[in-house]
Coordinates of N, CA and C in Angstrom, one line a residue:
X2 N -2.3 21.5 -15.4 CA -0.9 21.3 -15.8 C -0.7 19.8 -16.0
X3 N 0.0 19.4 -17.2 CA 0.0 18.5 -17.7 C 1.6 17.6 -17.2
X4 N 1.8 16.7 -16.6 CA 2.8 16.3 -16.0 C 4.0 15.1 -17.2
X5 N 5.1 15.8 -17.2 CA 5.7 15.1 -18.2 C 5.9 13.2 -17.9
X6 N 6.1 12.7 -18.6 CA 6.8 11.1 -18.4 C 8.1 11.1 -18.2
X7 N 8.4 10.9 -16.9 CA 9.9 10.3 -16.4 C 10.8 9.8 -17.7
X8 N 11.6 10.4 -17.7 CA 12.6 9.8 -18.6 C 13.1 8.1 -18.1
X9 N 14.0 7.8 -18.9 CA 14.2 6.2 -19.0 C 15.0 6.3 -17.4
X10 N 16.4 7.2 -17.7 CA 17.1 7.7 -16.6 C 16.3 8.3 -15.2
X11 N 15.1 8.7 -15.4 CA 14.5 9.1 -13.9 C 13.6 8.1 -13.2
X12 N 13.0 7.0 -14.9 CA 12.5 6.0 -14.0 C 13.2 4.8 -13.3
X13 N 14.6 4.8 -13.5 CA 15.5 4.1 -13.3 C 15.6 4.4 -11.9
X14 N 16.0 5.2 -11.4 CA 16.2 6.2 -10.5 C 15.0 5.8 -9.3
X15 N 14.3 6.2 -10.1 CA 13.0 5.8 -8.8 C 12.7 4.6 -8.2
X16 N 13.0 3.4 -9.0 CA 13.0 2.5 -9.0 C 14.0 1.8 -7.9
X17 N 15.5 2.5 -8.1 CA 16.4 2.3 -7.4 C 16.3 3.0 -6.3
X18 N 15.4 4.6 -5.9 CA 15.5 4.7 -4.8 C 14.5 4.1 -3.7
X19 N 13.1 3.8 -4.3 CA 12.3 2.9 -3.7 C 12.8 1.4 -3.4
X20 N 13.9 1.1 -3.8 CA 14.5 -0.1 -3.5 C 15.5 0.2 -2.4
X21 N 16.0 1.6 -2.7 CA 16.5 2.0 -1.2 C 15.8 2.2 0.1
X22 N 14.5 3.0 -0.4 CA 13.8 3.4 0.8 C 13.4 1.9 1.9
X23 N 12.4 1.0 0.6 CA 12.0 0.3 0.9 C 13.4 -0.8 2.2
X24 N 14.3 -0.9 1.8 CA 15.7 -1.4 3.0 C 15.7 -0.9 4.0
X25 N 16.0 0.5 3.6 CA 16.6 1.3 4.6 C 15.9 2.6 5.1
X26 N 15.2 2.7 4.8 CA 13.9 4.1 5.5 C 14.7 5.3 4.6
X27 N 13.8 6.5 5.0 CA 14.4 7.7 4.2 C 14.8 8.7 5.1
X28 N 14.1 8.6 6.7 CA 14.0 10.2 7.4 C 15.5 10.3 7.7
X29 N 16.4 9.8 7.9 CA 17.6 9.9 8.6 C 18.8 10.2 7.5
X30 N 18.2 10.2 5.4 CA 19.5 10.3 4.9 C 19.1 11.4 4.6
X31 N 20.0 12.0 4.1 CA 20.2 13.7 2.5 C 20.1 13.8 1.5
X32 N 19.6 14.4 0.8 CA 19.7 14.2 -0.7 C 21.3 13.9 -1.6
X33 N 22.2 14.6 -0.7 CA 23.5 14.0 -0.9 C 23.7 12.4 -0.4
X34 N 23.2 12.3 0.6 CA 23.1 10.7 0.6 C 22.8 9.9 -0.7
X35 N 21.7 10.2 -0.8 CA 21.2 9.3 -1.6 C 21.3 9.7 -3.2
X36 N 22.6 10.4 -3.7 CA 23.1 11.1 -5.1 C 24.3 10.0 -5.0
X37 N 24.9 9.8 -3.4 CA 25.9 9.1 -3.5 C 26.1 7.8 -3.8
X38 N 24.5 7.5 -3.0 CA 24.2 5.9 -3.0 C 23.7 5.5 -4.1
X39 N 23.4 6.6 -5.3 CA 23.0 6.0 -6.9 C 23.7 6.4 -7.8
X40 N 25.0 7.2 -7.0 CA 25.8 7.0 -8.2 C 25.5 8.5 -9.1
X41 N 24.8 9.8 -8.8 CA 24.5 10.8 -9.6 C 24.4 11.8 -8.6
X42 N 24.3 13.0 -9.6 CA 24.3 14.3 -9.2 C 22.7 14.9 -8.3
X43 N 23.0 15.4 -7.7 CA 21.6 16.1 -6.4 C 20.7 16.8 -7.4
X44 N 21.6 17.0 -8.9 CA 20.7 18.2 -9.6 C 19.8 16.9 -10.5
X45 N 20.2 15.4 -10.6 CA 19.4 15.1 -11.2 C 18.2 14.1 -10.3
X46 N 18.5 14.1 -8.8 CA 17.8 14.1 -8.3 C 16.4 15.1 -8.4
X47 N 17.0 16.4 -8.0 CA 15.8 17.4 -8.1 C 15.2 17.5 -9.6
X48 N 15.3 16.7 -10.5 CA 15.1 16.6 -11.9 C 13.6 15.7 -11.3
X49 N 13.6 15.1 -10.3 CA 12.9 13.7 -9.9 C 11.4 14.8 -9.0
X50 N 12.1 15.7 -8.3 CA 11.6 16.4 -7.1 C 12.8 17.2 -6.4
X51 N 11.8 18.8 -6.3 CA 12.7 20.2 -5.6 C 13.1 19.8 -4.4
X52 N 12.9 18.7 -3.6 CA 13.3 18.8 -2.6 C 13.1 17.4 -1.7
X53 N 13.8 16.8 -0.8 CA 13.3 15.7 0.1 C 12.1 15.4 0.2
X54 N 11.7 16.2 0.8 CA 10.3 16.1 1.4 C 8.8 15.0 -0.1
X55 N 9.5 16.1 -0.9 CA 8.8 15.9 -2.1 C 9.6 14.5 -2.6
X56 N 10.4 14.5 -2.9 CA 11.4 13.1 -3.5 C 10.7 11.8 -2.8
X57 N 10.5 12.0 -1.1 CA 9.8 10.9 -0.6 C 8.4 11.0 -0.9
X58 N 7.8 11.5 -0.9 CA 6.2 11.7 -1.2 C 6.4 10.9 -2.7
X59 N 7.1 11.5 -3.6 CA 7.2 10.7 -5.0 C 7.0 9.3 -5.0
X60 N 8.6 8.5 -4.2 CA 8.7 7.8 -3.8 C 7.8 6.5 -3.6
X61 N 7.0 7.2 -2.2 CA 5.8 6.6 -1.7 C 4.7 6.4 -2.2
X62 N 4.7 7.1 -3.3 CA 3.4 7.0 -4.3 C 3.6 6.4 -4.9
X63 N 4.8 6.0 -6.0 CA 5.0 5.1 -6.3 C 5.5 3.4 -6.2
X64 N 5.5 3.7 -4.9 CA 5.4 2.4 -4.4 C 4.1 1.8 -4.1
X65 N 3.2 2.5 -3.7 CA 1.5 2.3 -3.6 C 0.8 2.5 -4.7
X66 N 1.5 2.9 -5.7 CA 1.0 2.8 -7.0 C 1.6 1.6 -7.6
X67 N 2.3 0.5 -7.9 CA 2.8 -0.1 -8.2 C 1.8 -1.2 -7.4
X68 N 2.2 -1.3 -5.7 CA 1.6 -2.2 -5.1 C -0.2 -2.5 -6.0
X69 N -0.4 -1.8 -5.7 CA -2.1 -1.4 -6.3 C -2.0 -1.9 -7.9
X70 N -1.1 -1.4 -8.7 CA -1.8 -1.9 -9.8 C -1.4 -3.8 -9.9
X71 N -0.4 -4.1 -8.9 CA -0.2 -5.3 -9.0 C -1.1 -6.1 -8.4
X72 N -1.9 -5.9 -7.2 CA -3.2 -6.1 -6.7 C -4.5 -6.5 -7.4
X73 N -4.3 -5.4 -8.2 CA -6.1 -5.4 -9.1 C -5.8 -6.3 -10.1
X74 N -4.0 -6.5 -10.7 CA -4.2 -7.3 -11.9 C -4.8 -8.6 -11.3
X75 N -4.0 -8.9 -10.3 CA -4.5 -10.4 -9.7 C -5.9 -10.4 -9.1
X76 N -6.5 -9.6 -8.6 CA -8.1 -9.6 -8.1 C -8.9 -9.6 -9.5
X77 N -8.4 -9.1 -10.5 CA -9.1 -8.9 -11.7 C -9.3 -10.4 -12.1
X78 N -8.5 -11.1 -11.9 CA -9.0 -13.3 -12.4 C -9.4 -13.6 -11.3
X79 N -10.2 -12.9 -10.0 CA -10.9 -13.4 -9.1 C -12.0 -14.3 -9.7
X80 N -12.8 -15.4 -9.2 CA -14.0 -16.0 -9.7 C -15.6 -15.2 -8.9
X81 N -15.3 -15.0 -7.7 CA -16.0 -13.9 -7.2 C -15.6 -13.1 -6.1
X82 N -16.9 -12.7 -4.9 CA -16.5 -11.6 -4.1 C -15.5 -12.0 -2.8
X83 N -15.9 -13.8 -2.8 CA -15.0 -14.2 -1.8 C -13.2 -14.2 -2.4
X84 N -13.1 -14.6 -3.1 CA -12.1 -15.0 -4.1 C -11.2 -13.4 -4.3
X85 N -12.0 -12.1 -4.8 CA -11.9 -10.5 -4.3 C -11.0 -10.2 -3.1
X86 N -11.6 -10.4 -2.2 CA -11.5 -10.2 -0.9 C -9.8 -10.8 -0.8
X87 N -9.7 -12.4 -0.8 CA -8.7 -12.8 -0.5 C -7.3 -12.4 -1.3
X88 N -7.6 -12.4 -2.2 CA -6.8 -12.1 -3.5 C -6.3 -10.6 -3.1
X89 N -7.0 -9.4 -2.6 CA -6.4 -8.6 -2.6 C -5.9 -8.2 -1.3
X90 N -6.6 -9.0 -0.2 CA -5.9 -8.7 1.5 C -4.5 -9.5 1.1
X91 N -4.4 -10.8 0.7 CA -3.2 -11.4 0.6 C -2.3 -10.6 -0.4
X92 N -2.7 -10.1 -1.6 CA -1.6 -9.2 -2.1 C -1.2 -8.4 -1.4
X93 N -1.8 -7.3 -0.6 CA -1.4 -6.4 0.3 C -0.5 -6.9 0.9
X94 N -0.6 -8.0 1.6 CA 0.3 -8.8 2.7 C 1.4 -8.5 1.9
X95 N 1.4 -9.2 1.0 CA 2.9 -9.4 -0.3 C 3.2 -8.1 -0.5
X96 N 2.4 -7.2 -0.9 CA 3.5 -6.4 -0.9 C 4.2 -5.8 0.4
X97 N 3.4 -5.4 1.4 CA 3.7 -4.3 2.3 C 5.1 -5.2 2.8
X98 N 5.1 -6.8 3.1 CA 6.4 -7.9 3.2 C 7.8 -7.1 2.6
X99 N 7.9 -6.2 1.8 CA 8.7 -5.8 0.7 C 9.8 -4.7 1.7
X100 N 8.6 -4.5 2.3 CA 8.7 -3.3 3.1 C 9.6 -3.6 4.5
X101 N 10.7 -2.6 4.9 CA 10.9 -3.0 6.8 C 10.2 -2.0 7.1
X102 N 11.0 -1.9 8.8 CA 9.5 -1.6 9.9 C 10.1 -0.2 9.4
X103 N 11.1 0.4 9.4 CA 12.3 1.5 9.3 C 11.6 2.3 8.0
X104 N 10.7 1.6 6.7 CA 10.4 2.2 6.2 C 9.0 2.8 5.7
X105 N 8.4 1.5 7.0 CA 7.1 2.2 7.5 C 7.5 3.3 9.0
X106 N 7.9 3.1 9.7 CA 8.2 4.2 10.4 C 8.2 5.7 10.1
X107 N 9.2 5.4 8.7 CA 9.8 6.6 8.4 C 8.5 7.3 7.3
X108 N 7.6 6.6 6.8 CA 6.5 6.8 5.9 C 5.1 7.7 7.0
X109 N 5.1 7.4 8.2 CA 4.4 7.4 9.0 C 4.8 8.8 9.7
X110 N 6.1 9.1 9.9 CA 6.8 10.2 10.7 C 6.7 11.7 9.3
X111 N 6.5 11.6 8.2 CA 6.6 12.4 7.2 C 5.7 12.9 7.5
X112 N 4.9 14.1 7.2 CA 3.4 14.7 7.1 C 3.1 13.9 5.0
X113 N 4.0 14.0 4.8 CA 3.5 14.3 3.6 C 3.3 13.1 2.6
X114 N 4.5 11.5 3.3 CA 4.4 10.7 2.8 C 3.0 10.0 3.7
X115 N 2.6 10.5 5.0 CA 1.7 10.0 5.9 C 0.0 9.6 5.2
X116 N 0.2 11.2 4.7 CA -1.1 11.4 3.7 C -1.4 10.7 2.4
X117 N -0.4 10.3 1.6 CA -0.5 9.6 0.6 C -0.5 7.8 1.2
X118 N 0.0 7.9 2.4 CA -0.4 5.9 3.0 C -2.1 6.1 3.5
X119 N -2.4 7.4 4.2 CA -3.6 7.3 4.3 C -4.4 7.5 3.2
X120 N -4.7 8.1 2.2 CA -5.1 7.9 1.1 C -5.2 6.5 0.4
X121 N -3.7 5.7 0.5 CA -4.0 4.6 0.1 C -5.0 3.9 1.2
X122 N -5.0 3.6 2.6 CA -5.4 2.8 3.5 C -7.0 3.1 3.0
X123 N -7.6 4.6 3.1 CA -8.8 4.9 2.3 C -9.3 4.0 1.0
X124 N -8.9 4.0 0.2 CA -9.2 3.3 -0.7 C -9.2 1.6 -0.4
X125 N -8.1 1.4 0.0 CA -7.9 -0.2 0.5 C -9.5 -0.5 1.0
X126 N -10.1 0.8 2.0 CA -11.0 0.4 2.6 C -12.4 0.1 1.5
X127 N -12.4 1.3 1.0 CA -13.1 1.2 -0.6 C -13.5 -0.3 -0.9
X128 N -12.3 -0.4 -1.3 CA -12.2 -1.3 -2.0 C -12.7 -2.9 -1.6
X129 N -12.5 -3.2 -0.3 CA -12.8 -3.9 0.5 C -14.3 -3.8 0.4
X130 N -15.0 -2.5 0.9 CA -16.6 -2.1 1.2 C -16.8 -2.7 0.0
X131 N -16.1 -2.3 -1.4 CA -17.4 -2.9 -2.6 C -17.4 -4.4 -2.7
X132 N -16.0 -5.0 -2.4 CA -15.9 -6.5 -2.6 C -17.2 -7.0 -1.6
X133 N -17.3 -6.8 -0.6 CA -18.4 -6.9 0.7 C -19.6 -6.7 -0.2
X134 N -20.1 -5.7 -0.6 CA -21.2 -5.1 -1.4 C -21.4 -6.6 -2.4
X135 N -20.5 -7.0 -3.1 CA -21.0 -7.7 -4.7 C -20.9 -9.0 -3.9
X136 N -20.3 -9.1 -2.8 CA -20.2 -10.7 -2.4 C -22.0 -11.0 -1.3
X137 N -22.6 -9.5 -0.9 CA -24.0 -10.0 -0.7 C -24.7 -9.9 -1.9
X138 N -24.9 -9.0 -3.3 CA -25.3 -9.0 -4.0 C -25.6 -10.6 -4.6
X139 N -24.3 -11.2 -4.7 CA -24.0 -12.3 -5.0 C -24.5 -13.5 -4.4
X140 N -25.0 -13.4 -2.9 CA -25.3 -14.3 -1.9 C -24.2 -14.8 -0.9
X141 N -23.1 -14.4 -1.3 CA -21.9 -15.5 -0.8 C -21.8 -14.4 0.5
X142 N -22.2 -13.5 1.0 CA -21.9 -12.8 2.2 C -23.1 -12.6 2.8
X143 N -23.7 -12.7 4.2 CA -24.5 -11.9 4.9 C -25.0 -10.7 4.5
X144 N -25.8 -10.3 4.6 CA -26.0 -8.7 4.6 C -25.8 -8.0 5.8
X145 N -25.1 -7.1 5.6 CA -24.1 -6.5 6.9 C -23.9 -4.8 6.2
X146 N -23.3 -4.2 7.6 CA -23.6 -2.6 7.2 C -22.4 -2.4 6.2
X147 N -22.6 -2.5 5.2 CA -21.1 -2.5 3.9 C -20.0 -1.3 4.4
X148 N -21.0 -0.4 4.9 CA -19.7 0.5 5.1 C -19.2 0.9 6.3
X149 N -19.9 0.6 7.3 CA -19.2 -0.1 8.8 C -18.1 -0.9 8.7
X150 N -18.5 -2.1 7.8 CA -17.7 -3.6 8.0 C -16.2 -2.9 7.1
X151 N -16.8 -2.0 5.9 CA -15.3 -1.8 5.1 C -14.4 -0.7 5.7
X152 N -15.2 -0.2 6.8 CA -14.1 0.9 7.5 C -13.5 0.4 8.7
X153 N -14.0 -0.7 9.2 CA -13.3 -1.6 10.5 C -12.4 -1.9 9.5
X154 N -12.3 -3.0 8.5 CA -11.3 -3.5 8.4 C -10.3 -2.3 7.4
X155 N -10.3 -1.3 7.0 CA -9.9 0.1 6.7 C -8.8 -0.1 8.2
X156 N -9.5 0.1 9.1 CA -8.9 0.6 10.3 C -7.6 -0.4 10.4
X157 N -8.1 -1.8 10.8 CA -7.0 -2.9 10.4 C -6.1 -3.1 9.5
X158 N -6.2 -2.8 8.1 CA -5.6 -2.6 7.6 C -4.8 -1.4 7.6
X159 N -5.0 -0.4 8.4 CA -3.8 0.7 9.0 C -2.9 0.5 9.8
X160 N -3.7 -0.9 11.1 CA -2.8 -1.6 11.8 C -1.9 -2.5 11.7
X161 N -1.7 -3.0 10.5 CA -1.0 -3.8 9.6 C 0.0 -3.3 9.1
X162 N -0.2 -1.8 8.2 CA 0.2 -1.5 7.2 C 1.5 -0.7 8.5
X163 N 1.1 0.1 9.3 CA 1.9 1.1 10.2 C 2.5 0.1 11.0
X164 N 2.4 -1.5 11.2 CA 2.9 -2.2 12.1 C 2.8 -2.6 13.3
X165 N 1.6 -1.7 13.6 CA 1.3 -2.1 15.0 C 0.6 -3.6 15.1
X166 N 0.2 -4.1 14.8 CA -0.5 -5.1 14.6 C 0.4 -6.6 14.6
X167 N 1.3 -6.6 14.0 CA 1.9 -7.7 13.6 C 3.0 -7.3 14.6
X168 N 3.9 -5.9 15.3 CA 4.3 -6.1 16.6 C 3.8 -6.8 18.0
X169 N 2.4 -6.1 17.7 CA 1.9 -6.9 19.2 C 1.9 -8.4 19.0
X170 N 1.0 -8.8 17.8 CA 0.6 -10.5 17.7 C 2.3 -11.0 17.3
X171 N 3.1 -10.6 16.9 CA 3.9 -11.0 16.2 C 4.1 -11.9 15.3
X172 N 3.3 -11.0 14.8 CA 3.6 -12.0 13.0 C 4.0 -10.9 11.9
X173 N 4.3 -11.6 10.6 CA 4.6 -10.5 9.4 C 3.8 -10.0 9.3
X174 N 3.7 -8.9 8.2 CA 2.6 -8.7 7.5 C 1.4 -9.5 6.6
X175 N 2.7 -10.4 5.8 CA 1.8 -11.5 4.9 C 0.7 -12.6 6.2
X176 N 1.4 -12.9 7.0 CA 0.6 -13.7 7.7 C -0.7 -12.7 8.4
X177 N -0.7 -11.2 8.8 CA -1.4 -10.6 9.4 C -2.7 -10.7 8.5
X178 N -2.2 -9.9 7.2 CA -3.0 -10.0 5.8 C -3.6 -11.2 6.1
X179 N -3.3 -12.3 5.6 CA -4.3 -13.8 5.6 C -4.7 -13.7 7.3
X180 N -4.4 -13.2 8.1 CA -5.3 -13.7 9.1 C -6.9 -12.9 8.8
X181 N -6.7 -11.5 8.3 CA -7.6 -10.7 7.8 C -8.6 -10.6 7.3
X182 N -8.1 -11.8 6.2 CA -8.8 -12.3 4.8 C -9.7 -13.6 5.9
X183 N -9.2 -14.3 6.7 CA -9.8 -15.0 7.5 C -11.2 -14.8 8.1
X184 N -10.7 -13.6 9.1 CA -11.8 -13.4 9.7 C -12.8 -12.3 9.5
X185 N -12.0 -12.0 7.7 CA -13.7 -11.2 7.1 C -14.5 -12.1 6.4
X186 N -14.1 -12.9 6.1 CA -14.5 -14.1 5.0 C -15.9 -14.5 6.0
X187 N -14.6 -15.2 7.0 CA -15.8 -16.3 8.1 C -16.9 -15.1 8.6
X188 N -16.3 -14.3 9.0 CA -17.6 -12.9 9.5 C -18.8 -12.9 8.5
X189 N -18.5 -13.0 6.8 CA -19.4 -12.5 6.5 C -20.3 -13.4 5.7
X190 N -19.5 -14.9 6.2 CA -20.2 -16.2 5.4 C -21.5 -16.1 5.4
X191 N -22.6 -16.6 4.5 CA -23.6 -16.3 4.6 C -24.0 -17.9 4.6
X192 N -23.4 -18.6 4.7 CA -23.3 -19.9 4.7 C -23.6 -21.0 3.4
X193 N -23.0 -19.9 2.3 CA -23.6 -20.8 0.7 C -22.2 -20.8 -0.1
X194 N -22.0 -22.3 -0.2 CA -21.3 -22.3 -0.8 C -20.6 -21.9 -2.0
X195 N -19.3 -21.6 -2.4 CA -19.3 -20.8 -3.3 C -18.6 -21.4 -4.7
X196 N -18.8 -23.0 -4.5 CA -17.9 -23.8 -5.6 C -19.2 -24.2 -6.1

């Protein structure tokens, strides 16, 4: 099944409700809430998605889809795997910053938006394992268990992303992220310079 392109009017929409979500969380409003707060009808909501549940799952995908392709533009003028690494733990920081705790809460309490942050957190980790991977290829990292090292920091990066992390230490997100980028970097220095 082939999925149509959002009209001008529904990507407008999305836009504006992920600007909502992202404020103010989603579990606590209605779909009448949120017809009222943009100014349109429930039916052109369900034009977006049949129902809540699904409207936030949309939502949230498209906010982790956005964050991500904004991520890779900027990792993509990395110079290498160190440069990788930072570039995209500190994007994360930046974006998830966008975000309150209210609308990671509420992302976390969904079954349905839960799975699509864990899918992203999965890949984050991915993503991480191969930067790890090309930065020993490269020499600039230790050789270390690639996929050990990319599923710990997977893990952290869940404690970041859900907030536990930056509650306890008390910091943002953006500063958790660069602490991140910190102590994978120095972990995995291989002690060669990389300029």
């Amino acid at each position: 099944m082939t999925r149509r392109a959002p009209t001008a009017r529904q990507a407008a929409l999305l836009e504006e409700l992920l600007a909502l979500f992202l404020r103010e969380g989603f579990a606590e409003s209605t779909l009448d809430d949120f017809a009222a707060r943009l100014h349109c009808s429930k039916s052109t909501l369900y034009a977006l998605a049949p129902s809540k549940e699904q409207l936030a799952r949309k939502v949230v995908g498209h906010f982790f889809r956005g964050a991500t392709e904004r991520i890779e533009k900027d990792v993509a003028a990395a110079r290498d795997a160190r440069d990788r690494v930072v570039r995209y733990l500190v994007g994360a920081g930046s974006e998830m910053s966008r975000a309150t705790a209210k609308f990671v809460a509420d992302v976390a309490a969904f079954p349905s938006t839960r799975r699509v942050y864990e899918r992203n957190a999965q890949a984050a980790a991915a993503r991480i394992r191969a930067f790890i991977q090309e930065g020993v290829a490269e020499g600039l990292f230790r050789d270390v268990h690639t996929r050990l090292v990319g599923e710990m920091v997977g893990w952290l990066i869940e404690g970041i992303q859900t907030g536990v992390l930056g509650a306890r230490a008390e910091v943002s997100d953006a500063e958790a992220f660069a602490a991140l980028a910190d102590l994978v970097l120095g972990g995995l220095d291989s002690g060669r310079s990389s300029l």
